[in-house]
């Protein structure tokens, strides 16, 4: 009996040692990052930048796999069903981790079950108007919309997108019920119509809007971040412009499937933070108007939880649904 107990203990100890050895050798093969959007999209460009640097930190190739569609749900479902061995990561953002569960009747994945590795970066948007709209501030825009006999139209990249929900929050806070939403199949079409004069105002991220601003084809009234943009310090925040409590950022980070060992998560988090703190990556992110989100897995989870509560309420109030 004693010999049997000793054998079992020895086997358990040996198994634990093998597991530790396996994790200590991690990674020993290429790593895949699932991006739930198409190649060339803003998330794809961001993750490829970080992924290339991450491969140098980890000493193994990092391959990007694009799985777009269904508002990011297809890619997130693929991540959630992957083996929890640290060799499949995914990019999650303010849509797939927060608002999608309120927009879709049923998600094919549980955003709360995915384990955070860490945040990558955050950016914000501009409240934009066509130059022929006779306003130079948010206050003037609100007055203009309220006093206009004609309908004021605002666009979005689609129902439930950041541009849509930002406008809904703006309408709610300022009592602009008469403004009419025009959803598009992607932000480029909406931006083109704003430039063309078919729309009166629109929320668009800084990077995408920058060329139009520099060409004086659009006017930015405010930025949606809590602080002014380092690249555009002359543009006030929405809160400075009189819209109290209005903060809207687009953010994202890396996750792994449920059940991934903690030591693997910590190894990935350390490597990710080293990437985000490197001068070269910080400089490239700044050019793209991103702010690095280096931190612990718990920091990224706290961000997602807080944003889910806030934007979930906005979605419910707007009545927006994606079927």
C-alpha positions as a Markdown table, in Angstrom:
| # | Residue | x | y | z |
|---|---|---|---|---|
| 1 | Unk | 0.0 | 0.0 | 0.0 |
| 2 | Unk | 2.8 | 2.4 | 1.0 |
| 3 | Unk | 4.6 | 1.6 | -2.2 |
| 4 | Unk | 1.5 | 2.2 | -4.3 |
| 5 | Unk | 1.0 | 5.6 | -2.6 |
| 6 | Unk | 4.6 | 6.5 | -3.2 |
| 7 | Unk | 4.3 | 5.5 | -6.9 |
| 8 | Unk | 1.2 | 7.7 | -7.3 |
| 9 | Unk | 2.9 | 10.6 | -5.6 |
| 10 | Unk | 6.0 | 10.1 | -7.8 |
| 11 | Unk | 3.9 | 10.1 | -10.9 |
| 12 | Unk | 2.0 | 13.2 | -9.9 |
| 13 | Unk | 5.3 | 15.0 | -9.1 |
| 14 | Unk | 6.8 | 13.9 | -12.4 |
| 15 | Unk | 3.7 | 15.1 | -14.3 |
| 16 | Unk | 3.9 | 18.4 | -12.6 |
| 17 | Unk | 7.6 | 18.7 | -13.4 |
| 18 | Unk | 6.9 | 17.9 | -17.1 |
| 19 | Unk | 4.2 | 20.5 | -17.2 |
| 20 | Unk | 6.5 | 23.1 | -15.7 |
| 21 | Unk | 9.2 | 22.2 | -18.1 |
| 22 | Unk | 6.8 | 22.4 | -21.0 |
| 23 | Unk | 5.6 | 25.8 | -19.9 |
| 24 | Unk | 9.2 | 27.0 | -19.3 |
| 25 | Unk | 10.0 | 26.2 | -22.9 |
| 26 | Unk | 7.1 | 28.2 | -24.2 |
| 27 | Unk | 6.9 | 29.1 | -26.9 |
| 28 | Unk | 8.5 | 26.4 | -29.0 |
| 29 | Unk | 6.6 | 26.9 | -32.2 |
| 30 | Unk | 4.9 | 29.8 | -34.2 |
| 31 | Unk | 2.0 | 31.7 | -32.5 |
| 32 | Unk | -1.2 | 32.7 | -34.3 |
| 33 | Unk | -3.1 | 35.9 | -33.6 |
| 34 | Unk | -6.7 | 35.9 | -34.8 |
| 35 | Unk | -7.9 | 39.4 | -36.0 |
| 36 | Unk | -11.7 | 39.5 | -36.3 |
| 37 | Unk | -11.6 | 41.9 | -39.2 |
| 38 | Unk | -10.4 | 42.0 | -42.8 |
| 39 | Unk | -6.8 | 42.6 | -43.9 |
| 40 | Unk | -5.9 | 46.2 | -44.2 |
| 41 | Unk | -8.4 | 47.4 | -41.6 |
| 42 | Unk | -7.3 | 49.6 | -38.7 |
| 43 | Unk | -7.2 | 46.6 | -36.2 |
| 44 | Unk | -5.3 | 44.5 | -38.7 |
| 45 | Unk | -2.6 | 47.2 | -39.2 |
| 46 | Unk | -2.3 | 47.7 | -35.5 |
| 47 | Unk | -2.0 | 44.0 | -34.7 |
| 48 | Unk | 0.5 | 43.4 | -37.5 |
| 49 | Unk | 2.7 | 46.1 | -36.1 |
| 50 | Unk | 2.7 | 44.7 | -32.6 |
| 51 | Unk | 2.8 | 41.1 | -33.8 |
| 52 | Unk | 6.0 | 41.6 | -35.7 |
| 53 | Unk | 7.7 | 43.1 | -32.7 |
| 54 | Unk | 6.2 | 40.4 | -30.5 |
| 55 | Unk | 7.9 | 37.7 | -32.6 |
| 56 | Unk | 11.2 | 39.3 | -31.8 |
| 57 | Unk | 10.5 | 39.3 | -28.1 |
| 58 | Unk | 9.3 | 35.7 | -28.1 |
| 59 | Unk | 11.8 | 34.3 | -30.5 |
| 60 | Unk | 9.1 | 32.6 | -32.7 |
| 61 | Unk | 7.1 | 33.7 | -35.7 |
| 62 | Unk | 3.8 | 35.4 | -35.0 |
| 63 | Unk | 1.3 | 34.8 | -37.8 |
| 64 | Unk | -1.8 | 37.0 | -38.3 |
| 65 | Unk | -5.0 | 35.3 | -39.3 |
| 66 | Unk | -7.9 | 37.5 | -40.5 |
| 67 | Unk | -11.4 | 36.2 | -39.7 |
| 68 | Unk | -13.7 | 39.0 | -40.3 |
| 69 | Unk | -17.5 | 39.0 | -40.5 |
| 70 | Unk | -20.6 | 39.3 | -38.2 |
| 71 | Unk | -19.2 | 42.3 | -36.4 |
| 72 | Unk | -16.1 | 40.4 | -35.3 |
| 73 | Unk | -18.1 | 37.5 | -33.9 |
| 74 | Unk | -16.7 | 34.9 | -36.3 |
| 75 | Unk | -13.1 | 35.6 | -35.3 |
| 76 | Unk | -13.9 | 35.7 | -31.6 |
| 77 | Unk | -15.8 | 32.4 | -31.8 |
| 78 | Unk | -12.7 | 30.8 | -33.5 |
| 79 | Unk | -10.6 | 32.1 | -30.6 |
| 80 | Unk | -12.9 | 30.9 | -27.9 |
| 81 | Unk | -12.9 | 27.3 | -29.4 |
| 82 | Unk | -9.1 | 27.1 | -29.9 |
| 83 | Unk | -6.8 | 25.0 | -27.7 |
| 84 | Unk | -5.8 | 26.8 | -24.5 |
| 85 | Unk | -2.1 | 26.2 | -25.1 |
| 86 | Unk | -0.9 | 29.8 | -25.7 |
| 87 | Unk | -0.4 | 29.3 | -29.4 |
| 88 | Unk | -3.6 | 30.9 | -30.5 |
| 89 | Unk | -4.3 | 34.5 | -29.4 |
| 90 | Unk | -7.0 | 36.9 | -30.5 |
| 91 | Unk | -7.5 | 40.6 | -30.8 |
| 92 | Unk | -10.5 | 41.9 | -28.8 |
| 93 | Unk | -11.8 | 45.5 | -28.8 |
| 94 | Unk | -14.5 | 47.7 | -27.6 |
| 95 | Unk | -17.0 | 46.1 | -30.0 |
| 96 | Unk | -16.3 | 42.4 | -29.5 |
| 97 | Unk | -15.7 | 42.6 | -25.8 |
| 98 | Unk | -18.4 | 45.1 | -24.8 |
| 99 | Unk | -21.2 | 46.3 | -27.2 |
| 100 | Unk | -21.7 | 43.2 | -29.3 |
| 101 | Unk | -23.5 | 41.3 | -26.6 |
| 102 | Unk | -26.1 | 44.1 | -26.4 |
| 103 | Unk | -26.4 | 44.5 | -30.2 |
| 104 | Unk | -26.8 | 40.8 | -31.2 |
| 105 | Unk | -29.6 | 38.6 | -29.9 |
| 106 | Unk | -27.0 | 35.8 | -29.2 |
| 107 | Unk | -23.3 | 35.7 | -29.4 |
| 108 | Unk | -21.4 | 32.5 | -30.4 |
| 109 | Unk | -18.8 | 33.2 | -27.7 |
| 110 | Unk | -18.8 | 34.5 | -24.1 |
| 111 | Unk | -16.6 | 37.6 | -24.0 |
| 112 | Unk | -16.2 | 37.3 | -20.2 |
| 113 | Unk | -14.7 | 33.8 | -20.5 |
| 114 | Unk | -11.8 | 34.9 | -22.7 |
| 115 | Unk | -8.6 | 35.5 | -20.7 |
| 116 | Unk | -7.0 | 38.9 | -21.1 |
| 117 | Unk | -3.3 | 39.1 | -21.9 |
| 118 | Unk | -3.1 | 42.9 | -22.0 |
| 119 | Unk | -4.2 | 46.0 | -23.7 |
| 120 | Unk | -2.4 | 47.2 | -26.9 |
| 121 | Unk | -3.6 | 50.7 | -27.6 |
| 122 | Unk | -6.4 | 53.2 | -27.5 |
| 123 | Unk | -7.4 | 56.1 | -29.8 |
| 124 | Unk | -10.3 | 58.5 | -30.1 |
| 125 | Unk | -12.5 | 60.2 | -32.6 |
| 126 | Unk | -13.4 | 63.7 | -33.9 |
| 127 | Unk | -16.8 | 65.2 | -34.1 |
| 128 | Unk | -16.7 | 66.4 | -37.7 |
| 129 | Unk | -18.8 | 68.7 | -39.8 |
| 130 | Unk | -18.8 | 69.8 | -43.4 |
| 131 | Unk | -17.1 | 73.2 | -43.9 |
| 132 | Unk | -20.4 | 74.6 | -45.3 |
| 133 | Unk | -22.2 | 73.9 | -42.0 |
| 134 | Unk | -22.1 | 77.4 | -40.4 |
| 135 | Unk | -20.7 | 76.3 | -37.0 |
| 136 | Unk | -17.3 | 76.5 | -35.3 |
| 137 | Unk | -18.1 | 74.8 | -32.0 |
| 138 | Unk | -20.1 | 72.0 | -30.5 |
| 139 | Unk | -22.4 | 74.6 | -28.9 |
| 140 | Unk | -23.1 | 76.2 | -32.2 |
| 141 | Unk | -23.8 | 72.8 | -33.8 |
| 142 | Unk | -26.3 | 72.0 | -31.1 |
| 143 | Unk | -28.1 | 75.4 | -31.6 |
| 144 | Unk | -28.0 | 74.9 | -35.4 |
| 145 | Unk | -29.6 | 71.5 | -35.3 |
| 146 | Unk | -32.3 | 72.6 | -32.8 |
| 147 | Unk | -33.2 | 75.7 | -34.8 |
| 148 | Unk | -33.0 | 74.2 | -38.3 |
| 149 | Unk | -36.3 | 73.6 | -40.2 |
| 150 | Unk | -34.6 | 71.0 | -42.4 |
| 151 | Unk | -33.6 | 67.6 | -41.1 |
| 152 | Unk | -30.0 | 67.3 | -40.0 |
| 153 | Unk | -28.3 | 64.0 | -41.0 |
| 154 | Unk | -25.4 | 62.2 | -39.4 |
| 155 | Unk | -23.7 | 59.1 | -40.7 |
| 156 | Unk | -22.1 | 56.0 | -39.2 |
| 157 | Unk | -20.1 | 53.1 | -40.4 |
| 158 | Unk | -23.0 | 50.8 | -39.6 |
| 159 | Unk | -25.4 | 50.1 | -36.8 |
| 160 | Unk | -23.6 | 49.5 | -33.5 |
| 161 | Unk | -20.3 | 50.9 | -34.7 |
| 162 | Unk | -18.3 | 53.5 | -32.6 |
| 163 | Unk | -19.4 | 56.3 | -35.0 |
| 164 | Unk | -23.1 | 55.3 | -34.5 |
| 165 | Unk | -23.1 | 54.9 | -30.7 |
| 166 | Unk | -21.0 | 58.0 | -30.2 |
| 167 | Unk | -23.6 | 60.0 | -32.2 |
| 168 | Unk | -26.4 | 58.4 | -30.2 |
| 169 | Unk | -24.8 | 59.4 | -26.9 |
| 170 | Unk | -24.3 | 62.9 | -28.2 |
| 171 | Unk | -28.0 | 63.1 | -29.3 |
| 172 | Unk | -29.2 | 61.8 | -25.9 |
| 173 | Unk | -27.0 | 64.2 | -23.8 |
| 174 | Unk | -27.9 | 67.2 | -25.9 |
| 175 | Unk | -31.5 | 66.4 | -26.6 |
| 176 | Unk | -31.1 | 66.3 | -30.4 |
| 177 | Unk | -34.0 | 64.0 | -31.3 |
| 178 | Unk | -34.6 | 65.5 | -34.7 |
| 179 | Unk | -31.2 | 64.5 | -36.1 |
| 180 | Unk | -31.5 | 61.6 | -38.5 |
| 181 | Unk | -29.2 | 58.6 | -38.6 |
| 182 | Unk | -27.9 | 57.3 | -41.9 |
| 183 | Unk | -26.0 | 54.0 | -41.5 |
| 184 | Unk | -23.5 | 53.0 | -44.2 |
| 185 | Unk | -21.7 | 49.7 | -44.9 |
| 186 | Unk | -18.4 | 51.0 | -43.6 |
| 187 | Unk | -16.9 | 54.3 | -42.6 |
| 188 | Unk | -15.3 | 55.2 | -45.9 |
| 189 | Unk | -18.7 | 55.7 | -47.6 |
| 190 | Unk | -20.0 | 57.8 | -44.7 |
| 191 | Unk | -16.8 | 59.9 | -44.7 |
| 192 | Unk | -17.1 | 60.5 | -48.4 |
| 193 | Unk | -20.7 | 61.6 | -48.1 |
| 194 | Unk | -19.8 | 64.0 | -45.3 |
| 195 | Unk | -17.1 | 65.5 | -47.5 |
| 196 | Unk | -19.7 | 65.7 | -50.3 |
| 197 | Unk | -22.1 | 67.5 | -48.1 |
| 198 | Unk | -24.9 | 64.8 | -47.9 |
| 199 | Unk | -24.3 | 64.6 | -44.1 |
| 200 | Unk | -24.0 | 67.4 | -41.6 |
| 201 | Unk | -22.0 | 65.7 | -38.8 |
| 202 | Unk | -20.2 | 62.5 | -38.2 |
| 203 | Unk | -17.9 | 60.9 | -35.6 |
| 204 | Unk | -14.7 | 59.3 | -37.1 |
| 205 | Unk | -11.4 | 58.1 | -35.6 |
| 206 | Unk | -8.5 | 60.5 | -35.8 |
| 207 | Unk | -6.3 | 58.5 | -38.2 |
| 208 | Unk | -9.0 | 58.1 | -40.8 |
| 209 | Unk | -10.2 | 61.7 | -40.6 |
| 210 | Unk | -6.7 | 63.3 | -40.6 |
| 211 | Unk | -6.2 | 63.6 | -44.4 |
| 212 | Unk | -9.6 | 65.3 | -44.8 |
| 213 | Unk | -8.8 | 67.8 | -42.0 |
| 214 | Unk | -5.4 | 68.6 | -43.4 |
| 215 | Unk | -7.0 | 69.2 | -46.9 |
| 216 | Unk | -9.6 | 71.5 | -45.2 |
| 217 | Unk | -12.4 | 69.3 | -46.5 |
| 218 | Unk | -13.8 | 68.8 | -43.0 |
| 219 | Unk | -13.8 | 70.7 | -39.7 |
| 220 | Unk | -13.2 | 69.0 | -36.3 |
| 221 | Unk | -15.3 | 70.6 | -33.5 |
| 222 | Unk | -14.1 | 68.3 | -30.7 |
| 223 | Unk | -12.2 | 65.2 | -29.8 |
| 224 | Unk | -13.9 | 62.4 | -27.9 |
| 225 | Unk | -11.0 | 61.5 | -25.5 |
| 226 | Unk | -10.8 | 62.6 | -21.9 |
| 227 | Unk | -7.8 | 64.7 | -22.7 |
| 228 | Unk | -6.8 | 66.7 | -25.8 |
| 229 | Unk | -5.0 | 64.8 | -28.6 |
| 230 | Unk | -1.2 | 65.3 | -28.6 |
| 231 | Unk | -1.4 | 65.6 | -32.4 |
| 232 | Unk | -4.2 | 68.1 | -32.3 |
| 233 | Unk | -3.9 | 70.1 | -29.1 |
| 234 | Unk | -5.9 | 73.0 | -30.4 |
| 235 | Unk | -9.1 | 70.9 | -30.7 |
| 236 | Unk | -11.1 | 70.8 | -27.4 |
| 237 | Unk | -12.5 | 67.6 | -25.9 |
| 238 | Unk | -16.2 | 67.0 | -26.0 |
| 239 | Unk | -16.4 | 67.7 | -22.2 |
| 240 | Unk | -14.6 | 71.0 | -22.6 |
| 241 | Unk | -17.0 | 71.8 | -25.4 |
| 242 | Unk | -19.9 | 71.4 | -23.0 |
| 243 | Unk | -21.0 | 67.8 | -23.4 |
| 244 | Unk | -20.5 | 66.6 | -19.8 |
| 245 | Unk | -19.6 | 63.0 | -19.3 |
| 246 | Unk | -18.9 | 62.3 | -23.0 |
| 247 | Unk | -15.7 | 60.2 | -23.4 |
| 248 | Unk | -15.4 | 57.7 | -26.2 |
| 249 | Unk | -12.3 | 55.7 | -27.1 |
| 250 | Unk | -11.7 | 52.8 | -29.4 |
| 251 | Unk | -9.4 | 50.4 | -27.7 |
| 252 | Unk | -8.2 | 46.8 | -28.0 |
| 253 | Unk | -5.8 | 44.1 | -26.7 |
| 254 | Unk | -4.8 | 40.5 | -26.8 |
| 255 | Unk | -6.7 | 37.6 | -25.3 |
| 256 | Unk | -6.4 | 33.8 | -25.1 |
| 257 | Unk | -8.9 | 31.0 | -24.8 |
| 258 | Unk | -10.4 | 30.0 | -21.5 |
| 259 | Unk | -8.2 | 27.5 | -19.6 |
| 260 | Unk | -4.8 | 28.9 | -20.8 |
| 261 | Unk | -2.2 | 28.4 | -18.0 |
| 262 | Unk | -1.5 | 31.5 | -16.0 |
| 263 | Unk | 2.3 | 31.3 | -16.5 |
| 264 | Unk | 1.7 | 31.3 | -20.3 |
| 265 | Unk | -0.5 | 34.4 | -19.9 |
| 266 | Unk | 2.2 | 36.1 | -17.8 |
| 267 | Unk | 4.9 | 35.3 | -20.4 |
| 268 | Unk | 2.8 | 36.8 | -23.1 |
| 269 | Unk | 2.0 | 39.8 | -21.0 |
| 270 | Unk | 5.6 | 40.5 | -20.2 |
| 271 | Unk | 6.6 | 40.3 | -23.9 |
| 272 | Unk | 3.6 | 42.5 | -24.9 |
| 273 | Unk | 4.6 | 45.2 | -22.4 |
| 274 | Unk | 8.2 | 45.1 | -23.6 |
| 275 | Unk | 6.9 | 45.7 | -27.1 |
| 276 | Unk | 4.6 | 48.6 | -26.1 |
| 277 | Unk | 7.4 | 50.3 | -24.1 |
| 278 | Unk | 10.0 | 50.2 | -26.8 |
| 279 | Unk | 10.7 | 53.6 | -28.3 |
| 280 | Unk | 10.3 | 52.5 | -31.9 |
| 281 | Unk | 6.8 | 51.0 | -31.3 |
| 282 | Unk | 5.7 | 54.0 | -29.2 |
| 283 | Unk | 6.8 | 56.3 | -32.0 |
| 284 | Unk | 4.9 | 54.4 | -34.6 |
| 285 | Unk | 1.8 | 54.2 | -32.5 |
| 286 | Unk | 2.0 | 58.0 | -31.9 |
| 287 | Unk | 2.1 | 58.6 | -35.7 |
| 288 | Unk | -1.1 | 56.5 | -35.9 |
| 289 | Unk | -2.7 | 58.6 | -33.1 |
| 290 | Unk | -2.7 | 55.6 | -30.7 |
| 291 | Unk | -1.8 | 55.6 | -27.0 |
| 292 | Unk | -0.1 | 52.4 | -25.7 |
| 293 | Unk | -2.1 | 50.4 | -23.1 |
| 294 | Unk | 0.8 | 48.6 | -21.4 |
| 295 | Unk | -0.3 | 47.0 | -18.2 |
| 296 | Unk | -1.4 | 43.8 | -16.4 |
| 297 | Unk | -4.1 | 41.4 | -17.6 |
| 298 | Unk | -6.3 | 42.6 | -14.8 |
| 299 | Unk | -6.0 | 46.2 | -16.1 |
| 300 | Unk | -7.4 | 45.2 | -19.5 |
| 301 | Unk | -10.2 | 43.2 | -17.9 |
| 302 | Unk | -11.1 | 46.2 | -15.7 |
| 303 | Unk | -11.3 | 48.4 | -18.8 |
| 304 | Unk | -13.5 | 46.0 | -20.7 |
| 305 | Unk | -15.8 | 45.6 | -17.7 |
| 306 | Unk | -16.2 | 49.3 | -17.2 |
| 307 | Unk | -16.8 | 50.0 | -20.9 |
| 308 | Unk | -19.3 | 47.1 | -21.1 |
| 309 | Unk | -21.4 | 48.7 | -18.4 |
| 310 | Unk | -21.3 | 52.2 | -19.9 |
| 311 | Unk | -21.8 | 51.4 | -23.5 |
| 312 | Unk | -24.3 | 48.6 | -22.8 |
| 313 | Unk | -26.6 | 51.3 | -21.4 |
| 314 | Unk | -26.1 | 53.5 | -24.4 |
| 315 | Unk | -27.0 | 50.6 | -26.8 |
| 316 | Unk | -30.1 | 49.8 | -24.8 |
| 317 | Unk | -31.2 | 53.4 | -24.7 |
| 318 | Unk | -30.7 | 53.7 | -28.5 |
| 319 | Unk | -32.6 | 50.6 | -29.3 |
| 320 | Unk | -29.9 | 49.5 | -31.8 |
| 321 | Unk | -30.0 | 45.9 | -32.8 |
| 322 | Unk | -28.0 | 43.8 | -35.4 |
| 323 | Unk | -29.8 | 40.8 | -36.7 |
